[in-house]
Tab-separated table of C-alpha atoms in Angstrom:
chain	number	residue	atom	x	y	z
N	1	UNK	CA	30.278	3.686	-13.520
N	2	UNK	CA	28.217	4.384	-10.395
N	3	UNK	CA	24.741	2.963	-9.983
N	4	UNK	CA	23.266	6.447	-10.440
N	5	UNK	CA	24.753	6.483	-13.943
N	6	UNK	CA	22.574	3.462	-14.665
N	7	UNK	CA	19.412	5.245	-13.528
N	8	UNK	CA	17.100	7.474	-15.499
N	9	UNK	CA	14.664	10.096	-14.323
N	10	UNK	CA	10.951	9.593	-14.956
N	11	UNK	CA	9.893	13.015	-13.706
N	12	UNK	CA	7.151	12.475	-11.125
N	13	UNK	CA	5.794	8.934	-11.276
N	14	UNK	CA	4.697	7.690	-7.804
N	15	UNK	CA	6.250	4.300	-8.483
N	16	UNK	CA	5.462	2.174	-5.447
N	17	UNK	CA	4.817	-1.530	-5.819
N	18	UNK	CA	3.172	-3.880	-5.187
N	19	UNK	CA	-0.205	-2.135	-5.141
N	20	UNK	CA	-3.025	-3.827	-3.182
N	21	UNK	CA	-6.373	-4.106	-4.925
N	22	UNK	CA	-9.277	-3.327	-2.591
N	23	UNK	CA	-12.940	-2.438	-2.995
N	24	UNK	CA	-14.094	0.547	-0.960
N	25	UNK	CA	-17.783	0.415	-0.071
N	26	UNK	CA	-20.333	3.059	0.907
N	27	UNK	CA	-24.067	3.685	0.535
N	28	UNK	CA	-24.978	6.209	-2.167
N	29	UNK	CA	-28.676	7.099	-2.511
N	30	UNK	CA	-29.580	3.968	-0.563
N	31	UNK	CA	-27.621	1.664	-2.843
N	32	UNK	CA	-24.378	-0.129	-1.989
N	33	UNK	CA	-21.573	1.113	-4.212
N	34	UNK	CA	-18.009	-0.105	-4.504
N	35	UNK	CA	-14.906	1.548	-5.983
N	36	UNK	CA	-11.828	-0.499	-6.819
N	37	UNK	CA	-8.689	1.338	-5.781
N	38	UNK	CA	-5.005	0.665	-5.229
N	39	UNK	CA	-4.537	3.880	-3.201
N	40	UNK	CA	-4.891	2.144	0.133
N	41	UNK	CA	-2.534	1.141	2.947
N	42	UNK	CA	-2.073	0.331	6.594
N	43	UNK	CA	-0.950	3.430	8.537
N	44	UNK	CA	-0.458	1.750	11.925
N	45	UNK	CA	-1.398	-1.338	13.924
N	46	UNK	CA	-2.266	0.141	17.346
N	47	UNK	CA	-4.430	2.083	16.877
N	48	UNK	CA	-5.534	0.256	13.726
N	49	UNK	CA	-5.174	2.950	11.066
N	50	UNK	CA	-5.687	2.830	7.318
N	51	UNK	CA	-5.684	5.376	4.515
N	52	UNK	CA	-7.531	5.551	1.203
N	53	UNK	CA	-7.554	8.135	-1.578
N	54	UNK	CA	-10.575	8.853	-3.787
N	55	UNK	CA	-10.828	11.245	-6.730
N	56	UNK	CA	-13.425	13.961	-6.315
N	57	UNK	CA	-15.449	12.534	-9.229
N	58	UNK	CA	-15.679	9.077	-7.615
N	59	UNK	CA	-19.321	8.076	-7.060
N	60	UNK	CA	-18.469	6.273	-3.811
N	61	UNK	CA	-16.977	9.492	-2.380
N	62	UNK	CA	-20.401	10.998	-1.651
N	63	UNK	CA	-21.351	8.050	0.533
N	64	UNK	CA	-18.065	8.194	2.440
N	65	UNK	CA	-18.476	11.920	3.113
N	66	UNK	CA	-22.065	11.436	4.306
N	67	UNK	CA	-21.368	8.516	6.643
N	68	UNK	CA	-17.801	9.405	7.698
N	69	UNK	CA	-17.310	5.668	7.322
N	70	UNK	CA	-16.540	3.090	4.629
N	71	UNK	CA	-15.715	-0.565	4.173
N	72	UNK	CA	-12.512	-2.006	2.725
N	73	UNK	CA	-13.154	-5.360	1.043
N	74	UNK	CA	-10.199	-7.522	-0.044
N	75	UNK	CA	-10.923	-9.711	-3.046
N	76	UNK	CA	-9.156	-12.970	-3.891
N	77	UNK	CA	-8.041	-13.677	-7.455
N	78	UNK	CA	-11.334	-15.518	-8.121
N	79	UNK	CA	-13.028	-12.095	-8.019
N	80	UNK	CA	-10.679	-10.525	-10.593
N	81	UNK	CA	-13.410	-9.752	-13.172
N	82	UNK	CA	-15.685	-8.146	-10.559
N	83	UNK	CA	-12.817	-6.170	-9.010
N	84	UNK	CA	-11.672	-4.890	-12.396
N	85	UNK	CA	-15.260	-4.047	-13.387
N	86	UNK	CA	-15.693	-1.974	-10.198
N	87	UNK	CA	-12.744	0.102	-11.420
N	88	UNK	CA	-14.181	0.521	-14.930
N	89	UNK	CA	-17.861	1.281	-14.311
N	90	UNK	CA	-19.219	4.175	-12.260
N	91	UNK	CA	-21.952	3.570	-9.712
N	92	UNK	CA	-23.757	6.482	-11.366
N	93	UNK	CA	-24.328	4.224	-14.386
N	94	UNK	CA	-24.265	0.681	-13.015
N	95	UNK	CA	-25.711	-1.051	-9.972
N	96	UNK	CA	-22.604	-2.857	-8.745
N	97	UNK	CA	-24.465	-4.322	-5.777
N	98	UNK	CA	-25.879	-6.876	-8.278
N	99	UNK	CA	-22.428	-8.428	-8.559
N	100	UNK	CA	-22.096	-9.308	-4.876
N	101	UNK	CA	-23.903	-10.449	-1.755
N	102	UNK	CA	-23.978	-7.307	0.368
N	103	UNK	CA	-24.322	-7.177	4.157
N	104	UNK	CA	-24.332	-4.264	6.619
N	105	UNK	CA	-21.378	-3.763	8.928
N	106	UNK	CA	-22.192	-4.568	12.549
N	107	UNK	CA	-20.662	-1.408	13.983
N	108	UNK	CA	-20.887	1.096	11.128
N	109	UNK	CA	-23.643	-0.175	8.790
N	110	UNK	CA	-21.253	0.237	5.812
N	111	UNK	CA	-21.894	-2.197	2.929
N	112	UNK	CA	-19.601	-5.252	3.033
N	113	UNK	CA	-19.001	-7.777	0.232
N	114	UNK	CA	-19.619	-11.266	1.567
N	115	UNK	CA	-17.612	-12.919	-1.240
N	116	UNK	CA	-14.440	-11.093	-0.126
N	117	UNK	CA	-12.500	-13.051	2.529
N	118	UNK	CA	-11.761	-9.863	4.486
N	119	UNK	CA	-13.996	-6.872	5.283
N	120	UNK	CA	-12.838	-3.911	7.350
N	121	UNK	CA	-15.343	-1.494	8.865
N	122	UNK	CA	-13.592	1.889	8.979
N	123	UNK	CA	-14.501	5.206	10.611
N	124	UNK	CA	-12.909	8.401	9.258
N	125	UNK	CA	-10.714	10.276	11.743
N	126	UNK	CA	-9.118	12.882	9.470
N	127	UNK	CA	-9.028	14.021	5.862
N	128	UNK	CA	-6.499	15.723	3.594
N	129	UNK	CA	-7.740	17.444	0.437
N	130	UNK	CA	-5.063	17.977	-2.183
N	131	UNK	CA	-5.779	18.882	-5.795
N	132	UNK	CA	-8.696	16.613	-6.860
N	133	UNK	CA	-7.823	13.978	-4.258
N	134	UNK	CA	-9.684	13.295	-1.005
N	135	UNK	CA	-7.417	11.328	1.317
N	136	UNK	CA	-9.135	9.703	4.295
N	137	UNK	CA	-7.316	8.497	7.389
N	138	UNK	CA	-9.578	6.064	9.220
N	139	UNK	CA	-9.614	3.768	12.201
N	140	UNK	CA	-10.633	0.153	11.691
N	141	UNK	CA	-13.480	-0.508	14.124
N	142	UNK	CA	-14.188	-4.125	13.187
N	143	UNK	CA	-12.352	-6.709	11.054
N	144	UNK	CA	-14.159	-9.692	9.532
N	145	UNK	CA	-12.134	-12.642	8.218
N	146	UNK	CA	-13.282	-15.856	6.600
N	147	UNK	CA	-13.001	-18.548	9.273
N	148	UNK	CA	-11.045	-20.893	6.993
N	149	UNK	CA	-8.239	-18.284	6.890
N	150	UNK	CA	-7.758	-18.299	10.650
N	151	UNK	CA	-6.076	-20.947	12.740
N	152	UNK	CA	-7.807	-22.356	15.804
N	153	UNK	CA	-5.171	-20.984	18.154
N	154	UNK	CA	-6.107	-18.630	20.964
N	155	UNK	CA	-5.819	-15.779	20.144
N	156	UNK	CA	-6.830	-16.430	16.552
N	157	UNK	CA	-3.939	-16.357	14.078
N	158	UNK	CA	-4.010	-15.471	10.394
N	159	UNK	CA	-3.279	-18.071	7.756
N	160	UNK	CA	-0.308	-17.386	5.486
N	161	UNK	CA	-0.887	-14.489	3.064
N	162	UNK	CA	-0.566	-16.898	0.166
N	163	UNK	CA	-3.782	-18.613	1.336
N	164	UNK	CA	-5.660	-15.292	1.072
N	165	UNK	CA	-4.686	-15.305	-2.630
N	166	UNK	CA	-4.746	-11.502	-3.012
N	167	UNK	CA	-5.005	-9.562	-6.257
N	168	UNK	CA	-1.904	-7.408	-6.720
N	169	UNK	CA	-1.578	-4.566	-9.202
N	170	UNK	CA	1.404	-2.745	-10.694
N	171	UNK	CA	1.929	0.452	-12.656
N	172	UNK	CA	2.648	-1.798	-15.643
N	173	UNK	CA	-1.181	-2.120	-15.650
N	174	UNK	CA	-0.982	-5.860	-14.944
N	175	UNK	CA	-2.571	-7.888	-12.188
N	176	UNK	CA	-0.430	-10.441	-10.370
N	177	UNK	CA	-0.844	-13.143	-7.764
N	178	UNK	CA	1.410	-13.457	-4.731
N	179	UNK	CA	4.498	-15.653	-5.112
N	180	UNK	CA	6.328	-17.853	-2.622
N	181	UNK	CA	7.572	-16.884	0.817
N	182	UNK	CA	11.202	-15.717	0.970
N	183	UNK	CA	11.698	-15.137	4.683
N	184	UNK	CA	10.472	-14.068	8.095
N	185	UNK	CA	10.080	-10.529	9.428
N	186	UNK	CA	12.652	-9.329	11.974
N	187	UNK	CA	14.791	-12.414	11.315
N	188	UNK	CA	16.468	-12.008	7.905
N	189	UNK	CA	18.454	-8.941	8.983
N	190	UNK	CA	19.138	-9.839	12.603
N	191	UNK	CA	22.748	-10.813	12.003
N	192	UNK	CA	23.545	-7.703	9.969
N	193	UNK	CA	21.937	-5.425	12.552
N	194	UNK	CA	23.815	-7.062	15.433
N	195	UNK	CA	27.143	-7.070	13.587
N	196	UNK	CA	26.962	-3.375	12.822
N	197	UNK	CA	25.972	-2.493	16.359
N	198	UNK	CA	29.179	-4.060	17.658
N	199	UNK	CA	31.552	-2.090	15.434
X	1	UNK	CA	-25.474	-20.831	5.690
X	2	UNK	CA	-24.569	-17.348	4.501
X	3	UNK	CA	-20.975	-16.321	3.922
X	4	UNK	CA	-21.115	-14.044	6.985
X	5	UNK	CA	-21.734	-17.169	9.113
X	6	UNK	CA	-18.365	-18.384	7.902
X	7	UNK	CA	-16.597	-15.208	9.024
X	8	UNK	CA	-15.165	-14.331	12.399
X	9	UNK	CA	-14.417	-10.962	13.926
X	10	UNK	CA	-10.832	-10.049	14.750
X	11	UNK	CA	-11.671	-6.811	16.515
X	12	UNK	CA	-9.535	-4.087	14.945
X	13	UNK	CA	-6.769	-5.549	12.804
X	14	UNK	CA	-5.947	-3.301	9.798
X	15	UNK	CA	-5.691	-6.345	7.550
X	16	UNK	CA	-4.673	-5.038	4.138
X	17	UNK	CA	-2.385	-7.074	1.914
X	18	UNK	CA	-0.028	-7.219	0.167
X	19	UNK	CA	2.143	-4.722	2.031
X	20	UNK	CA	4.962	-3.041	0.060
X	21	UNK	CA	8.369	-2.946	1.725
X	22	UNK	CA	10.104	0.419	1.261
X	23	UNK	CA	12.998	2.242	2.894
X	24	UNK	CA	12.278	5.839	3.857
X	25	UNK	CA	15.399	8.026	3.893
X	26	UNK	CA	16.259	11.306	5.620
X	27	UNK	CA	19.342	13.041	7.055
X	28	UNK	CA	19.569	12.938	10.858
X	29	UNK	CA	22.479	14.810	12.449
X	30	UNK	CA	24.257	14.853	9.087
X	31	UNK	CA	24.005	11.096	8.629
X	32	UNK	CA	21.795	9.272	6.130
X	33	UNK	CA	19.231	7.174	7.964
X	34	UNK	CA	16.703	4.703	6.586
X	35	UNK	CA	13.562	3.218	8.135
X	36	UNK	CA	11.927	0.128	6.649
X	37	UNK	CA	8.171	0.488	6.610
X	38	UNK	CA	5.136	-1.113	5.027
X	39	UNK	CA	2.901	1.882	5.820
X	40	UNK	CA	3.297	3.430	2.407
X	41	UNK	CA	1.122	3.833	-0.695
X	42	UNK	CA	0.338	5.746	-3.828
X	43	UNK	CA	-2.398	8.345	-3.194
X	44	UNK	CA	-2.758	9.580	-6.770
X	45	UNK	CA	-0.994	9.684	-10.130
X	46	UNK	CA	-1.560	13.307	-11.237
X	47	UNK	CA	-0.416	15.018	-9.114
X	48	UNK	CA	1.986	12.260	-8.049
X	49	UNK	CA	1.004	11.715	-4.410
X	50	UNK	CA	2.255	9.230	-1.846
X	51	UNK	CA	1.690	8.677	1.862
X	52	UNK	CA	3.894	7.248	4.619
X	53	UNK	CA	3.334	6.732	8.326
X	54	UNK	CA	6.101	6.908	10.946
X	55	UNK	CA	5.856	6.264	14.678
X	56	UNK	CA	6.874	9.212	16.848
X	57	UNK	CA	9.850	7.242	18.222
X	58	UNK	CA	11.234	6.579	14.727
X	59	UNK	CA	14.757	8.023	14.371
X	60	UNK	CA	14.160	8.941	10.720
X	61	UNK	CA	11.150	11.073	11.720
X	62	UNK	CA	13.340	13.948	12.977
X	63	UNK	CA	15.027	14.257	9.600
X	64	UNK	CA	11.704	14.225	7.740
X	65	UNK	CA	10.291	16.955	9.996
X	66	UNK	CA	13.397	19.120	9.555
X	67	UNK	CA	13.612	18.833	5.768
X	68	UNK	CA	9.902	18.502	4.972
X	69	UNK	CA	11.171	15.940	2.476
X	70	UNK	CA	12.174	12.273	2.345
X	71	UNK	CA	13.147	9.557	-0.101
X	72	UNK	CA	11.282	6.319	-0.772
X	73	UNK	CA	13.657	3.556	-1.864
X	74	UNK	CA	12.243	0.292	-3.240
X	75	UNK	CA	14.456	-2.718	-2.605
X	76	UNK	CA	14.502	-5.906	-4.670
X	77	UNK	CA	14.561	-9.303	-2.973
X	78	UNK	CA	18.377	-9.337	-3.162
X	79	UNK	CA	18.331	-6.617	-0.482
X	80	UNK	CA	16.109	-8.595	1.907
X	81	UNK	CA	18.672	-8.780	4.746
X	82	UNK	CA	19.432	-5.040	4.572
X	83	UNK	CA	15.746	-4.119	4.330
X	84	UNK	CA	14.863	-6.312	7.305
X	85	UNK	CA	17.832	-4.957	9.295
X	86	UNK	CA	16.645	-1.366	8.687
X	87	UNK	CA	13.393	-2.362	10.393
X	88	UNK	CA	15.179	-3.973	13.362
X	89	UNK	CA	17.947	-1.505	14.212
X	90	UNK	CA	17.444	2.151	15.134
X	91	UNK	CA	19.596	4.816	13.524
X	92	UNK	CA	20.215	6.074	17.067
X	93	UNK	CA	22.338	2.937	17.647
X	94	UNK	CA	23.559	1.901	14.206
X	95	UNK	CA	24.977	3.727	11.179
X	96	UNK	CA	22.798	2.215	8.454
X	97	UNK	CA	24.478	4.320	5.779
X	98	UNK	CA	27.343	1.769	5.957
X	99	UNK	CA	25.062	-0.812	4.351
X	100	UNK	CA	24.419	1.149	1.168
X	101	UNK	CA	25.866	3.505	-1.410
X	102	UNK	CA	24.126	6.783	-0.608
X	103	UNK	CA	23.606	9.670	-3.030
X	104	UNK	CA	21.848	13.014	-2.641
X	105	UNK	CA	18.578	13.642	-4.443
X	106	UNK	CA	18.923	16.090	-7.323
X	107	UNK	CA	15.896	18.184	-6.368
X	108	UNK	CA	15.562	17.663	-2.621
X	109	UNK	CA	19.012	16.512	-1.355
X	110	UNK	CA	17.323	13.606	0.462
X	111	UNK	CA	19.533	10.497	0.839
X	112	UNK	CA	18.863	7.874	-1.847
X	113	UNK	CA	20.003	4.229	-1.851
X	114	UNK	CA	21.821	3.496	-5.101
X	115	UNK	CA	21.354	-0.272	-4.762
X	116	UNK	CA	17.548	0.131	-4.862
X	117	UNK	CA	16.172	0.054	-8.429
X	118	UNK	CA	13.739	2.881	-7.663
X	119	UNK	CA	14.216	6.090	-5.655
X	120	UNK	CA	11.468	8.673	-5.196
X	121	UNK	CA	12.304	12.193	-4.020
X	122	UNK	CA	9.267	13.370	-2.057
X	123	UNK	CA	8.277	16.765	-0.651
X	124	UNK	CA	5.749	16.885	2.214
X	125	UNK	CA	2.497	18.715	1.401
X	126	UNK	CA	0.418	17.845	4.488
X	127	UNK	CA	0.545	15.895	7.729
X	128	UNK	CA	-1.960	14.119	9.961
X	129	UNK	CA	-1.000	13.404	13.575
X	130	UNK	CA	-3.051	10.658	15.198
X	131	UNK	CA	-2.094	8.933	18.445
X	132	UNK	CA	1.661	8.218	18.143
X	133	UNK	CA	1.536	8.199	14.328
X	134	UNK	CA	2.814	10.952	12.026
X	135	UNK	CA	1.231	10.491	8.585
X	136	UNK	CA	2.852	12.445	5.761
X	137	UNK	CA	1.176	13.152	2.439
X	138	UNK	CA	3.867	14.079	-0.068
X	139	UNK	CA	4.306	14.936	-3.706
X	140	UNK	CA	6.886	13.020	-5.718
X	141	UNK	CA	9.190	15.636	-7.262
X	142	UNK	CA	11.586	13.262	-9.050
X	143	UNK	CA	11.551	9.527	-9.789
X	144	UNK	CA	14.757	7.578	-10.496
X	145	UNK	CA	14.528	4.135	-12.086
X	146	UNK	CA	17.273	1.707	-13.038
X	147	UNK	CA	17.697	1.981	-16.810
X	148	UNK	CA	17.458	-1.793	-17.301
X	149	UNK	CA	13.885	-1.648	-15.947
X	150	UNK	CA	12.731	0.779	-18.619
X	151	UNK	CA	12.011	0.063	-22.241
X	152	UNK	CA	13.507	2.210	-24.988
X	153	UNK	CA	10.118	3.448	-26.127
X	154	UNK	CA	9.326	7.143	-26.186
X	155	UNK	CA	7.977	8.008	-23.677
X	156	UNK	CA	9.888	5.556	-21.493
X	157	UNK	CA	7.831	2.572	-20.344
X	158	UNK	CA	8.238	0.511	-17.188
X	159	UNK	CA	9.276	-3.114	-17.381
X	160	UNK	CA	6.826	-5.655	-15.940
X	161	UNK	CA	6.548	-5.487	-12.142
X	162	UNK	CA	7.911	-9.020	-11.920
X	163	UNK	CA	11.240	-7.712	-13.285
X	164	UNK	CA	11.470	-5.231	-10.397
X	165	UNK	CA	11.367	-8.282	-8.085
X	166	UNK	CA	9.836	-6.414	-5.125
X	167	UNK	CA	9.845	-7.507	-1.496
X	168	UNK	CA	6.288	-8.007	-0.280
X	169	UNK	CA	5.240	-8.326	3.348
X	170	UNK	CA	2.134	-9.691	5.059
X	171	UNK	CA	0.652	-9.522	8.545
X	172	UNK	CA	1.606	-13.185	8.845
X	173	UNK	CA	5.097	-11.672	9.386
X	174	UNK	CA	6.414	-13.339	6.226
X	175	UNK	CA	8.159	-11.832	3.248
X	176	UNK	CA	7.036	-12.907	-0.227
X	177	UNK	CA	8.069	-12.392	-3.812
X	178	UNK	CA	5.640	-11.430	-6.559
X	179	UNK	CA	3.982	-14.285	-8.466
X	180	UNK	CA	2.842	-14.556	-12.067
X	181	UNK	CA	0.653	-12.144	-13.977
X	182	UNK	CA	-3.070	-12.976	-13.987
X	183	UNK	CA	-4.500	-10.249	-16.195
X	184	UNK	CA	-4.583	-6.720	-17.515
X	185	UNK	CA	-6.060	-3.646	-15.859
X	186	UNK	CA	-9.349	-2.313	-17.266
X	187	UNK	CA	-9.715	-5.440	-19.426
X	188	UNK	CA	-10.687	-8.350	-17.147
X	189	UNK	CA	-13.980	-6.744	-16.102
X	190	UNK	CA	-14.900	-4.995	-19.334
X	191	UNK	CA	-17.529	-7.551	-20.342
X	192	UNK	CA	-19.181	-7.613	-16.923
X	193	UNK	CA	-19.288	-3.808	-16.741
X	194	UNK	CA	-20.780	-3.517	-20.232
X	195	UNK	CA	-23.319	-6.296	-19.664
X	196	UNK	CA	-24.647	-4.726	-16.487
X	197	UNK	CA	-24.879	-1.290	-18.062
X	198	UNK	CA	-27.267	-2.658	-20.663
X	199	UNK	CA	-29.773	-4.096	-18.163
């Protein structure tokens, strides 16, 4: 029996995992609002590109469209209740800024959550509209990281991801924490890559 | 001292974590080629949207542009060496199809890796070009999942993400496995959301 025989079709589920949990921030009617999403990723390192997707009913969307900018705030597991609540409640009904200490981004003025160990100030560079989705490609214009998660080396180095203690989500509708390290990038496959090149 | 005092600026690092590790597949000169990337995410559930980003020197890119389609293959940790190798070696130098059992997608003919527990057949719906990056927004047209990772319920349900045993990557250049579950979506913040709504 081939492996395909052991697979089943699920029609069109966009089954990618793990899903990062981030809080996207923007000002709406003068109030800081935050939407919890998993539709977020790095799109490149140089230039520093990210992407987010918001539904067209999302309250935060209006602020992003007005400013052409937004913040991405990365919560640690200690903020699980707040992060989940920002995905349940709409800013049209609830003042989510009460749940956090909010500051203004230095370069973009977007609202940043001080309790999150990482805040990215992002400026929109392009947008794709598809069905009810608004997909924003943005450049990161300033990255803020809690000092305790950087080493003292020059240039500054990031602590291990496990120390950031991220909230991870899956399409099983469960939150997870990160597990142990299992290897190093561009090292685990070096032998295989070299071996094949020779044949 | 405010929390901001405890933060430092890292200029423009697109620091989002955790990063999913996926293998993007396309046919190039009649040969199945696979690129390992972390620049990949869900952009919406209905319609089933995903996004990937490829550098303009990526060998797989040519095949994606020609077919307007690609596969996303999700490896488990047992495929760490192969996944890492697909990010080290270029398909211009190495025949990566030797490392896997390759099948053709039922709806798109894109090359799928049988050893990966999940294969998504994706059709491009839009593209953003920015600097040397080609960012593809695509609709998932068929999802294949290993039968052992589905429950027998009707409709089929996904097993817990921990059973998929995904490879996770971080900007600390380390690979990680998923850790334990810490909660349920739309439950952990229910009390906080309701409490605030009342005030």
